[in-house]
Amino acid sequence: RRHTRFKCDWSSDVCSSDLEDAERAIGRQLRLIARNIPDVVYEFRLGPDGEFSFPFMSDRIADLYGVSAESVRRDYRLVFDPVLPEYRTPLLKSMLHSRRKGGSWSFEAPIVTARGEHKWVHGQSAVSTAGDGATLWDGVLSDITARKGAELEIQRLNEGLELRVQE
């Protein structure tokens, strides 16, 4: 049986447990590691009560979406609302499907950032169930704007070639 010790700073009336200190240290370590990854690292949570949240969001979200990680942790909609409207329902359906089947999730969608920039984002994650019954998506968001631009250019060139061949 494990015992939790509490530490108190009586001069400031602040108390914490070893477990809370360990969780804070792990969170700090994860943020430091995530800072060196060019993609956005996140954990998205669907609670048993139906509540959505981002318990973890790396600071790289500012580069991709133009919003701070702290603001996303307070309001998950800052990640979903920029998705173009015609992609929102397929996005939600893909997440619910991954929740039912487990394993992994992957989706691509265009967004309009807080700065008004048009970008393409690819999200991928591992899906799991937490002890309290919540569904967790632990993954990354990547900026695939350049790749999508190249794909569209190739498609345009192919269509042009097909027209010339038909002439």
N, CA and C atoms as an extended XYZ file, in Angstrom:
501
Properties=species:S:1:pos:R:3:atomname:S:1:resname:S:1:resid:I:1 pbc="F F F"
N         0.828       -1.185        0.000 N   ARG     1
C         0.000        0.000        0.000 CA  ARG     1
C         0.873        1.249        0.000 C   ARG     1
N         0.544        2.179       -0.866 N   ARG     2
C         1.361        3.381       -1.002 CA  ARG     2
C         0.815        4.499       -0.131 C   ARG     2
N         1.701        5.204        0.524 N   HIS     3
C         1.313        6.349        1.348 CA  HIS     3
C         1.755        7.625        0.654 C   HIS     3
N         0.884        8.597        0.606 N   THR     4
C         1.214        9.877        0.008 CA  THR     4
C         1.691       10.804        1.108 C   THR     4
N         2.857       11.381        0.907 N   ARG     5
C         3.367       12.354        1.875 CA  ARG     5
C         3.003       13.747        1.397 C   ARG     5
N         2.729       14.603        2.344 N   PHE     6
C         2.431       15.990        2.034 CA  PHE     6
C         3.562       16.859        2.530 C   PHE     6
N         3.881       17.879        1.739 N   LYS     7
C         4.880       18.861        2.140 CA  LYS     7
C         4.173       20.203        2.236 C   LYS     7
N         4.448       20.940        3.281 N   CYS     8
C         3.804       22.238        3.455 CA  CYS     8
C         4.846       23.315        3.694 C   CYS     8
N         4.640       24.431        3.037 N   ASP     9
C         5.428       25.624        3.302 CA  ASP     9
C         4.541       26.497        4.174 C   ASP     9
N         4.779       26.422        5.476 N   TRP    10
C         3.874       27.081        6.421 CA  TRP    10
C         3.901       28.595        6.281 C   TRP    10
N         4.990       29.150        5.738 N   SER    11
C         5.044       30.605        5.588 CA  SER    11
C         4.096       31.096        4.505 C   SER    11
N         3.774       30.206        3.521 N   SER    12
C         2.881       30.639        2.445 CA  SER    12
C         1.583       29.835        2.407 C   SER    12
N         1.403       28.927        3.383 N   ASP    13
C         0.205       28.091        3.446 CA  ASP    13
C         0.001       27.259        2.181 C   ASP    13
N         1.093       26.810        1.557 N   VAL    14
C         1.016       25.980        0.362 CA  VAL    14
C         1.413       24.562        0.735 C   VAL    14
N         0.557       23.597        0.387 N   CYS    15
C         0.852       22.195        0.642 CA  CYS    15
C         0.758       21.419       -0.673 C   CYS    15
N         1.612       20.409       -0.805 N   SER    16
C         1.538       19.563       -1.983 CA  SER    16
C         1.961       18.156       -1.604 C   SER    16
N         1.517       17.207       -2.383 N   SER    17
C         1.888       15.819       -2.138 CA  SER    17
C         3.044       15.437       -3.051 C   SER    17
N         3.725       14.345       -2.713 N   ASP    18
C         4.779       13.829       -3.577 CA  ASP    18
C         4.231       13.541       -4.964 C   ASP    18
N         3.009       13.014       -5.032 N   LEU    19
C         2.394       12.686       -6.308 CA  LEU    19
C         2.185       13.941       -7.152 C   LEU    19
N         1.696       15.010       -6.530 N   GLU    20
C         1.502       16.261       -7.265 CA  GLU    20
C         2.830       16.810       -7.758 C   GLU    20
N         3.875       16.733       -6.917 N   ASP    21
C         5.199       17.197       -7.326 CA  ASP    21
C         5.711       16.379       -8.503 C   ASP    21
N         5.519       15.059       -8.467 N   ALA    22
C         5.960       14.182       -9.552 CA  ALA    22
C         5.204       14.495      -10.835 C   ALA    22
N         3.899       14.733      -10.738 N   GLU    23
C         3.098       15.076      -11.925 CA  GLU    23
C         3.573       16.387      -12.536 C   GLU    23
N         3.875       17.374      -11.696 N   ARG    24
C         4.380       18.654      -12.208 CA  ARG    24
C         5.727       18.464      -12.899 C   ARG    24
N         6.604       17.653      -12.301 N   ALA    25
C         7.924       17.409      -12.893 CA  ALA    25
C         7.790       16.706      -14.241 C   ALA    25
N         6.908       15.729      -14.331 N   ILE    26
C         6.688       15.026      -15.601 CA  ILE    26
C         6.126       15.983      -16.645 C   ILE    26
N         5.183       16.830      -16.242 N   GLY    27
C         4.622       17.816      -17.161 CA  GLY    27
C         5.677       18.773      -17.687 C   GLY    27
N         6.569       19.237      -16.801 N   ARG    28
C         7.662       20.117      -17.218 CA  ARG    28
C         8.581       19.405      -18.205 C   ARG    28
N         8.915       18.152      -17.900 N   GLN    29
C         9.790       17.381      -18.773 CA  GLN    29
C         9.152       17.169      -20.148 C   GLN    29
N         7.862       16.861      -20.177 N   LEU    30
C         7.168       16.667      -21.446 CA  LEU    30
C         7.151       17.958      -22.253 C   LEU    30
N         6.904       19.091      -21.609 N   ARG    31
C         6.907       20.374      -22.323 CA  ARG    31
C         8.284       20.674      -22.919 C   ARG    31
N         9.353       20.354      -22.169 N   LEU    32
C        10.711       20.582      -22.682 CA  LEU    32
C        11.006       19.698      -23.884 C   LEU    32
N        10.611       18.443      -23.816 N   ILE    33
C        10.817       17.528      -24.941 CA  ILE    33
C        10.003       17.987      -26.146 C   ILE    33
N         8.731       18.329      -25.920 N   ALA    34
C         7.834       18.728      -27.013 CA  ALA    34
C         8.321       19.989      -27.712 C   ALA    34
N         9.046       20.846      -26.991 N   ARG    35
C         9.569       22.073      -27.583 CA  ARG    35
C        10.523       21.787      -28.743 C   ARG    35
N        11.170       20.624      -28.716 N   ASN    36
C        12.146       20.256      -29.737 CA  ASN    36
C        11.556       19.451      -30.879 C   ASN    36
N        10.256       19.228      -30.840 N   ILE    37
C         9.569       18.501      -31.908 CA  ILE    37
C         8.890       19.538      -32.802 C   ILE    37
N         9.095       19.478      -34.123 N   PRO    38
C         8.533       20.519      -34.987 CA  PRO    38
C         7.008       20.490      -35.095 C   PRO    38
N         6.380       19.386      -34.713 N   ASP    39
C         4.923       19.282      -34.766 CA  ASP    39
C         4.325       19.649      -33.413 C   ASP    39
N         3.010       19.775      -33.396 N   VAL    40
C         2.276       20.052      -32.155 CA  VAL    40
C         1.991       18.718      -31.470 C   VAL    40
N         2.390       18.585      -30.226 N   VAL    41
C         2.128       17.377      -29.438 CA  VAL    41
C         0.946       17.690      -28.519 C   VAL    41
N         0.001       16.751      -28.438 N   TYR    42
C        -1.193       17.024      -27.643 CA  TYR    42
C        -1.759       15.755      -27.011 C   TYR    42
N        -2.620       15.978      -26.033 N   GLU    43
C        -3.510       14.931      -25.539 CA  GLU    43
C        -4.911       15.539      -25.533 C   GLU    43
N        -5.809       14.907      -26.269 N   PHE    44
C        -7.206       15.335      -26.316 CA  PHE    44
C        -8.012       14.330      -25.510 C   PHE    44
N        -8.972       14.825      -24.736 N   ARG    45
C        -9.729       13.964      -23.828 CA  ARG    45
C       -11.226       14.160      -24.021 C   ARG    45
N       -11.932       13.042      -24.155 N   LEU    46
C       -13.392       13.040      -24.122 CA  LEU    46
C       -13.772       12.325      -22.840 C   LEU    46
N       -14.241       13.086      -21.873 N   GLY    47
C       -14.560       12.529      -20.559 CA  GLY    47
C       -15.825       11.694      -20.582 C   GLY    47
N       -16.009       10.860      -19.554 N   PRO    48
C       -17.222       10.043      -19.469 CA  PRO    48
C       -18.491       10.893      -19.386 C   PRO    48
N       -18.314       12.160      -18.978 N   ASP    49
C       -19.438       13.097      -18.893 CA  ASP    49
C       -19.699       13.816      -20.207 C   ASP    49
N       -18.902       13.475      -21.265 N   GLY    50
C       -19.083       14.112      -22.569 CA  GLY    50
C       -18.294       15.402      -22.738 C   GLY    50
N       -17.522       15.784      -21.736 N   GLU    51
C       -16.719       17.011      -21.803 CA  GLU    51
C       -15.456       16.790      -22.623 C   GLU    51
N       -15.156       17.746      -23.525 N   PHE    52
C       -13.930       17.719      -24.314 CA  PHE    52
C       -12.891       18.614      -23.655 C   PHE    52
N       -11.615       18.236      -23.756 N   SER    53
C       -10.544       19.095      -23.253 CA  SER    53
C        -9.208       18.663      -23.844 C   SER    53
N        -8.243       19.562      -23.737 N   PHE    54
C        -6.855       19.272      -24.090 CA  PHE    54
C        -6.037       19.362      -22.800 C   PHE    54
N        -5.858       18.236      -22.077 N   PRO    55
C        -5.042       18.284      -20.865 CA  PRO    55
C        -3.595       18.675      -21.155 C   PRO    55
N        -3.104       18.319      -22.359 N   PHE    56
C        -1.758       18.722      -22.751 CA  PHE    56
C        -1.795       19.261      -24.169 C   PHE    56
N        -1.097       20.379      -24.367 N   MET    57
C        -0.939       20.983      -25.687 CA  MET    57
C         0.431       21.638      -25.693 C   MET    57
N         1.282       21.260      -26.651 N   SER    58
C         2.624       21.846      -26.697 CA  SER    58
C         2.562       23.278      -27.229 C   SER    58
N         3.606       24.015      -26.917 N   ASP    59
C         3.674       25.425      -27.317 CA  ASP    59
C         3.719       25.625      -28.822 C   ASP    59
N         4.024       24.577      -29.590 N   ARG    60
C         4.075       24.682      -31.059 CA  ARG    60
C         2.711       25.018      -31.668 C   ARG    60
N         1.654       24.899      -30.885 N   ILE    61
C         0.317       25.258      -31.383 CA  ILE    61
C         0.290       26.727      -31.821 C   ILE    61
N         1.119       27.546      -31.199 N   ALA    62
C         1.172       28.966      -31.571 CA  ALA    62
C         1.679       29.132      -32.997 C   ALA    62
N         2.643       28.303      -33.408 N   ASP    63
C         3.169       28.373      -34.778 CA  ASP    63
C         2.129       27.923      -35.798 C   ASP    63
N         1.381       26.888      -35.454 N   LEU    64
C         0.433       26.291      -36.407 CA  LEU    64
C        -0.902       27.029      -36.445 C   LEU    64
N        -1.468       27.337      -35.289 N   TYR    65
C        -2.804       27.929      -35.214 CA  TYR    65
C        -2.812       29.413      -34.843 C   TYR    65
N        -1.704       29.914      -34.299 N   GLY    66
C        -1.669       31.313      -33.879 CA  GLY    66
C        -2.349       31.555      -32.545 C   GLY    66
N        -2.477       30.525      -31.720 N   VAL    67
C        -3.057       30.656      -30.381 CA  VAL    67
C        -2.114       29.989      -29.378 C   VAL    67
N        -2.186       30.395      -28.131 N   SER    68
C        -1.287       29.841      -27.118 CA  SER    68
C        -1.780       28.484      -26.620 C   SER    68
N        -0.827       27.686      -26.150 N   ALA    69
C        -1.167       26.378      -25.584 CA  ALA    69
C        -2.076       26.544      -24.373 C   ALA    69
N        -1.814       27.537      -23.573 N   GLU    70
C        -2.633       27.767      -22.376 CA  GLU    70
C        -4.077       28.071      -22.759 C   GLU    70
N        -4.278       28.885      -23.795 N   SER    71
C        -5.653       29.211      -24.203 CA  SER    71
C        -6.369       27.973      -24.738 C   SER    71
N        -5.643       27.080      -25.417 N   VAL    72
C        -6.250       25.841      -25.924 CA  VAL    72
C        -6.611       24.912      -24.769 C   VAL    72
N        -5.765       24.872      -23.740 N   ARG    73
C        -6.093       24.046      -22.570 CA  ARG    73
C        -7.362       24.554      -21.889 C   ARG    73
N        -7.606       25.857      -21.969 N   ARG    74
C        -8.832       26.424      -21.389 CA  ARG    74
C       -10.045       26.239      -22.295 C   ARG    74
N        -9.831       26.218      -23.630 N   ASP    75
C       -10.944       26.153      -24.579 CA  ASP    75
C       -10.568       25.309      -25.791 C   ASP    75
N       -10.987       24.053      -25.796 N   TYR    76
C       -10.644       23.108      -26.867 CA  TYR    76
C       -11.122       23.588      -28.232 C   TYR    76
N       -12.156       24.423      -28.265 N   ARG    77
C       -12.724       24.866      -29.537 CA  ARG    77
C       -11.750       25.680      -30.380 C   ARG    77
N       -10.705       26.215      -29.758 N   LEU    78
C        -9.705       26.976      -30.508 CA  LEU    78
C        -8.959       26.111      -31.521 C   LEU    78
N        -9.011       24.792      -31.358 N   VAL    79
C        -8.402       23.869      -32.321 CA  VAL    79
C        -9.427       23.408      -33.356 C   VAL    79
N       -10.678       23.246      -32.944 N   PHE    80
C       -11.693       22.707      -33.848 CA  PHE    80
C       -12.405       23.780      -34.672 C   PHE    80
N       -12.641       24.945      -34.119 N   ASP    81
C       -13.369       25.994      -34.849 CA  ASP    81
C       -12.661       26.483      -36.107 C   ASP    81
N       -11.308       26.540      -36.145 N   PRO    82
C       -10.644       26.977      -37.382 CA  PRO    82
C       -10.757       25.996      -38.552 C   PRO    82
N       -11.176       24.759      -38.288 N   VAL    83
C       -11.361       23.778      -39.363 CA  VAL    83
C       -12.493       24.269      -40.256 C   VAL    83
N       -12.294       24.227      -41.571 N   LEU    84
C       -13.338       24.700      -42.485 CA  LEU    84
C       -14.629       23.920      -42.230 C   LEU    84
N       -15.775       24.606      -42.286 N   PRO    85
C       -17.063       23.998      -41.905 CA  PRO    85
C       -17.375       22.661      -42.572 C   PRO    85
N       -17.048       22.513      -43.860 N   GLU    86
C       -17.393       21.263      -44.553 CA  GLU    86
C       -16.551       20.073      -44.088 C   GLU    86
N       -15.509       20.330      -43.302 N   TYR    87
C       -14.655       19.259      -42.778 CA  TYR    87
C       -14.975       18.907      -41.321 C   TYR    87
N       -15.766       19.724      -40.642 N   ARG    88
C       -16.008       19.511      -39.202 CA  ARG    88
C       -16.775       18.225      -38.915 C   ARG    88
N       -17.841       17.950      -39.654 N   THR    89
C       -18.608       16.722      -39.415 CA  THR    89
C       -17.786       15.482      -39.732 C   THR    89
N       -17.094       15.430      -40.885 N   PRO    90
C       -16.230       14.261      -41.124 CA  PRO    90
C       -15.134       14.109      -40.056 C   PRO    90
N       -14.608       15.223      -39.561 N   LEU    91
C       -13.596       15.169      -38.501 CA  LEU    91
C       -14.167       14.513      -37.251 C   LEU    91
N       -15.324       14.990      -36.811 N   LEU    92
C       -15.962       14.432      -35.612 CA  LEU    92
C       -16.307       12.959      -35.813 C   LEU    92
N       -16.845       12.619      -36.990 N   LYS    93
C       -17.174       11.212      -37.265 CA  LYS    93
C       -15.936       10.332      -37.223 C   LYS    93
N       -14.813       10.826      -37.756 N   SER    94
C       -13.586       10.029      -37.744 CA  SER    94
C       -13.099        9.810      -36.315 C   SER    94
N       -13.261       10.813      -35.469 N   MET    95
C       -12.842       10.666      -34.076 CA  MET    95
C       -13.746        9.685      -33.333 C   MET    95
N       -15.043        9.778      -33.566 N   LEU    96
C       -15.967        8.852      -32.909 CA  LEU    96
C       -15.737        7.420      -33.389 C   LEU    96
N       -15.427        7.263      -34.679 N   HIS    97
C       -15.110        5.935      -35.216 CA  HIS    97
C       -13.857        5.374      -34.534 C   HIS    97
N       -12.833        6.215      -34.387 N   SER    98
C       -11.597        5.752      -33.747 CA  SER    98
C       -11.834        5.431      -32.277 C   SER    98
N       -12.753        6.139      -31.665 N   ARG    99
C       -13.095        5.858      -30.263 CA  ARG    99
C       -13.711        4.464      -30.141 C   ARG    99
N       -14.600        4.119      -31.091 N   ARG   100
C       -15.258        2.804      -31.055 CA  ARG   100
C       -14.286        1.668      -31.349 C   ARG   100
N       -13.427        1.863      -32.345 N   LYS   101
C       -12.545        0.766      -32.760 CA  LYS   101
C       -11.213        0.756      -32.022 C   LYS   101
N       -10.820        1.890      -31.416 N   GLY   102
C        -9.532        1.967      -30.723 CA  GLY   102
C        -8.388        1.994      -31.714 C   GLY   102
N        -7.191        1.897      -31.216 N   GLY   103
C        -6.019        1.853      -32.087 CA  GLY   103
C        -5.484        3.220      -32.426 C   GLY   103
N        -5.734        3.649      -33.664 N   SER   104
C        -5.168        4.923      -34.099 CA  SER   104
C        -6.211        5.774      -34.815 C   SER   104
N        -5.858        7.043      -34.995 N   TRP   105
C        -6.724        8.003      -35.678 CA  TRP   105
C        -5.846        8.864      -36.574 C   TRP   105
N        -6.366        9.234      -37.747 N   SER   106
C        -5.645       10.098      -38.678 CA  SER   106
C        -6.663       10.898      -39.487 C   SER   106
N        -6.381       12.195      -39.715 N   PHE   107
C        -7.313       13.040      -40.461 CA  PHE   107
C        -6.554       14.248      -40.999 C   PHE   107
N        -6.944       14.713      -42.182 N   GLU   108
C        -6.392       15.925      -42.785 CA  GLU   108
C        -7.512       16.913      -43.019 C   GLU   108
N        -7.234       18.198      -42.715 N   ALA   109
C        -8.262       19.220      -42.905 CA  ALA   109
C        -7.623       20.587      -43.102 C   ALA   109
N        -8.273       21.430      -43.885 N   PRO   110
C        -7.813       22.813      -44.005 CA  PRO   110
C        -8.329       23.641      -42.831 C   PRO   110
N        -7.515       24.607      -42.410 N   ILE   111
C        -7.915       25.505      -41.325 CA  ILE   111
C        -7.658       26.948      -41.748 C   ILE   111
N        -8.281       27.871      -41.035 N   VAL   112
C        -7.952       29.283      -41.131 CA  VAL   112
C        -7.493       29.679      -39.734 C   VAL   112
N        -6.233       30.079      -39.608 N   THR   113
C        -5.651       30.359      -38.298 CA  THR   113
C        -6.203       31.650      -37.697 C   THR   113
N        -5.832       31.891      -36.457 N   ALA   114
C        -6.242       33.118      -35.766 CA  ALA   114
C        -5.690       34.358      -36.472 C   ALA   114
N        -4.605       34.177      -37.244 N   ARG   115
C        -4.011       35.283      -38.009 CA  ARG   115
C        -4.588       35.402      -39.414 C   ARG   115
N        -5.566       34.532      -39.741 N   GLY   116
C        -6.189       34.565      -41.061 CA  GLY   116
C        -5.441       33.787      -42.129 C   GLY   116
N        -4.438       33.004      -41.731 N   GLU   117
C        -3.676       32.201      -42.692 CA  GLU   117
C        -4.433       30.921      -43.022 C   GLU   117
N        -4.371       30.519      -44.282 N   HIS   118
C        -4.983       29.262      -44.716 CA  HIS   118
C        -3.901       28.191      -44.700 C   HIS   118
N        -4.158       27.112      -43.957 N   LYS   119
C        -3.196       26.021      -43.837 CA  LYS   119
C        -3.924       24.686      -43.903 C   LYS   119
N        -3.147       23.641      -44.175 N   TRP   120
C        -3.639       22.272      -44.089 CA  TRP   120
C        -2.963       21.612      -42.897 C   TRP   120
N        -3.753       20.875      -42.115 N   VAL   121
C        -3.249       20.213      -40.910 CA  VAL   121
C        -3.532       18.718      -41.003 C   VAL   121
N        -2.540       17.917      -40.599 N   HIS   122
C        -2.731       16.473      -40.472 CA  HIS   122
C        -2.628       16.135      -38.996 C   HIS   122
N        -3.678       15.481      -38.473 N   GLY   123
C        -3.667       15.009      -37.092 CA  GLY   123
C        -3.578       13.504      -37.070 C   GLY   123
N        -2.763       12.986      -36.174 N   GLN   124
C        -2.710       11.537      -35.989 CA  GLN   124
C        -2.437       11.260      -34.523 C   GLN   124
N        -3.046       10.185      -34.036 N   SER   125
C        -2.888        9.874      -32.622 CA  SER   125
C        -3.168        8.408      -32.339 C   SER   125
N        -2.727        8.012      -31.159 N   ALA   126
C        -3.077        6.709      -30.602 CA  ALA   126
C        -4.288        6.940      -29.700 C   ALA   126
N        -5.259        6.057      -29.798 N   VAL   127
C        -6.495        6.200      -29.028 CA  VAL   127
C        -6.485        5.172      -27.903 C   VAL   127
N        -6.829        5.626      -26.699 N   SER   128
C        -6.861        4.721      -25.555 CA  SER   128
C        -7.980        5.137      -24.603 C   SER   128
N        -8.246        4.271      -23.647 N   THR   129
C        -9.259        4.549      -22.636 CA  THR   129
C        -8.581        4.704      -21.288 C   THR   129
N        -8.902        5.774      -20.589 N   ALA   130
C        -8.337        6.035      -19.265 CA  ALA   130
C        -9.107        5.239      -18.208 C   ALA   130
N        -8.543        5.181      -17.025 N   GLY   131
C        -9.155        4.434      -15.933 CA  GLY   131
C       -10.546        4.909      -15.556 C   GLY   131
N       -10.826        6.195      -15.775 N   ASP   132
C       -12.144        6.732      -15.431 CA  ASP   132
C       -13.157        6.591      -16.563 C   ASP   132
N       -12.744        5.918      -17.652 N   GLY   133
C       -13.643        5.726      -18.789 CA  GLY   133
C       -13.508        6.774      -19.874 C   GLY   133
N       -12.669        7.783      -19.663 N   ALA   134
C       -12.450        8.811      -20.683 CA  ALA   134
C       -11.710        8.209      -21.874 C   ALA   134
N       -11.945        8.786      -23.061 N   THR   135
C       -11.186        8.414      -24.248 CA  THR   135
C       -10.090        9.449      -24.434 C   THR   135
N        -8.865        8.972      -24.703 N   LEU   136
C        -7.715        9.848      -24.887 CA  LEU   136
C        -7.147        9.669      -26.291 C   LEU   136
N        -6.849       10.777      -26.924 N   TRP   137
C        -6.140       10.784      -28.193 CA  TRP   137
C        -4.798       11.449      -27.917 C   TRP   137
N        -3.715       10.685      -27.923 N   ASP   138
C        -2.372       11.218      -27.705 CA  ASP   138
C        -1.675       11.254      -29.055 C   ASP   138
N        -1.337       12.464      -29.509 N   GLY   139
C        -0.792       12.522      -30.854 CA  GLY   139
C        -0.111       13.810      -31.228 C   GLY   139
N        -0.048       14.026      -32.546 N   VAL   140
C         0.603       15.206      -33.103 CA  VAL   140
C        -0.264       15.833      -34.190 C   VAL   140
N        -0.119       17.130      -34.338 N   LEU   141
C        -0.705       17.887      -35.441 CA  LEU   141
C         0.455       18.414      -36.271 C   LEU   141
N         0.398       18.201      -37.582 N   SER   142
C         1.477       18.614      -38.480 CA  SER   142
C         0.962       19.578      -39.526 C   SER   142
N         1.789       20.543      -39.878 N   ASP   143
C         1.476       21.477      -40.953 CA  ASP   143
C         1.840       20.796      -42.270 C   ASP   143
N         0.838       20.484      -43.086 N   ILE   144
C         1.071       19.816      -44.377 CA  ILE   144
C         0.709       20.733      -45.546 C   ILE   144
N         0.728       22.028      -45.290 N   THR   145
C         0.347       23.006      -46.304 CA  THR   145
C         1.197       22.882      -47.565 C   THR   145
N         2.501       22.765      -47.410 N   ALA   146
C         3.388       22.668      -48.584 CA  ALA   146
C         3.097       21.397      -49.374 C   ALA   146
N         2.910       20.281      -48.670 N   ARG   147
C         2.612       19.025      -49.360 CA  ARG   147
C         1.296       19.116      -50.122 C   ARG   147
N         0.263       19.689      -49.488 N   LYS   148
C        -1.030       19.831      -50.158 CA  LYS   148
C        -0.913       20.744      -51.373 C   LYS   148
N        -0.122       21.806      -51.261 N   GLY   149
C         0.093       22.694      -52.399 CA  GLY   149
C         0.734       21.959      -53.557 C   GLY   149
N         1.719       21.113      -53.253 N   ALA   150
C         2.387       20.325      -54.296 CA  ALA   150
C         1.420       19.325      -54.919 C   ALA   150
N         0.592       18.687      -54.113 N   GLU   151
C        -0.399       17.734      -54.635 CA  GLU   151
C        -1.373       18.430      -55.582 C   GLU   151
N        -1.840       19.619      -55.193 N   LEU   152
C        -2.772       20.368      -56.048 CA  LEU   152
C        -2.108       20.801      -57.348 C   LEU   152
N        -0.835       21.177      -57.277 N   GLU   153
C        -0.109       21.576      -58.486 CA  GLU   153
C         0.070       20.379      -59.421 C   GLU   153
N         0.393       19.223      -58.883 N   ILE   154
C         0.523       18.005      -59.695 CA  ILE   154
C        -0.808       17.668      -60.351 C   ILE   154
N        -1.888       17.786      -59.583 N   GLN   155
C        -3.214       17.508      -60.121 CA  GLN   155
C        -3.549       18.473      -61.260 C   GLN   155
N        -3.227       19.757      -61.077 N   ARG   156
C        -3.489       20.760      -62.111 CA  ARG   156
C        -2.687       20.443      -63.376 C   ARG   156
N        -1.413       20.082      -63.205 N   LEU   157
C        -0.571       19.753      -64.352 CA  LEU   157
C        -1.080       18.504      -65.071 C   LEU   157
N        -1.503       17.495      -64.331 N   ASN   158
C        -2.048       16.272      -64.936 CA  ASN   158
C        -3.312       16.560      -65.731 C   ASN   158
N        -4.166       17.398      -65.186 N   GLU   159
C        -5.398       17.754      -65.898 CA  GLU   159
C        -5.063       18.498      -67.190 C   GLU   159
N        -4.044       19.378      -67.127 N   GLY   160
C        -3.610       20.092      -68.328 CA  GLY   160
C        -3.070       19.140      -69.389 C   GLY   160
N        -2.311       18.157      -68.956 N   LEU   161
C        -1.768       17.166      -69.893 CA  LEU   161
C        -2.884       16.342      -70.523 C   LEU   161
N        -3.873       15.950      -69.705 N   GLU   162
C        -4.993       15.162      -70.235 CA  GLU   162
C        -5.755       15.947      -71.295 C   GLU   162
N        -5.922       17.252      -71.088 N   LEU   163
C        -6.607       18.079      -72.082 CA  LEU   163
C        -5.800       18.130      -73.378 C   LEU   163
N        -4.490       18.259      -73.267 N   ARG   164
C        -3.639       18.310      -74.469 CA  ARG   164
C        -3.672       16.983      -75.227 C   ARG   164
N        -3.684       15.880      -74.497 N   VAL   165
C        -3.726       14.557      -75.127 CA  VAL   165
C        -5.055       14.380      -75.869 C   VAL   165
N        -6.132       14.905      -75.316 N   GLN   166
C        -7.459       14.758      -75.925 CA  GLN   166
C        -7.588       15.613      -77.199 C   GLN   166
N        -6.767       16.657      -77.329 N   GLU   167
C        -6.869       17.555      -78.496 CA  GLU   167
C        -6.363       16.921      -79.745 C   GLU   167
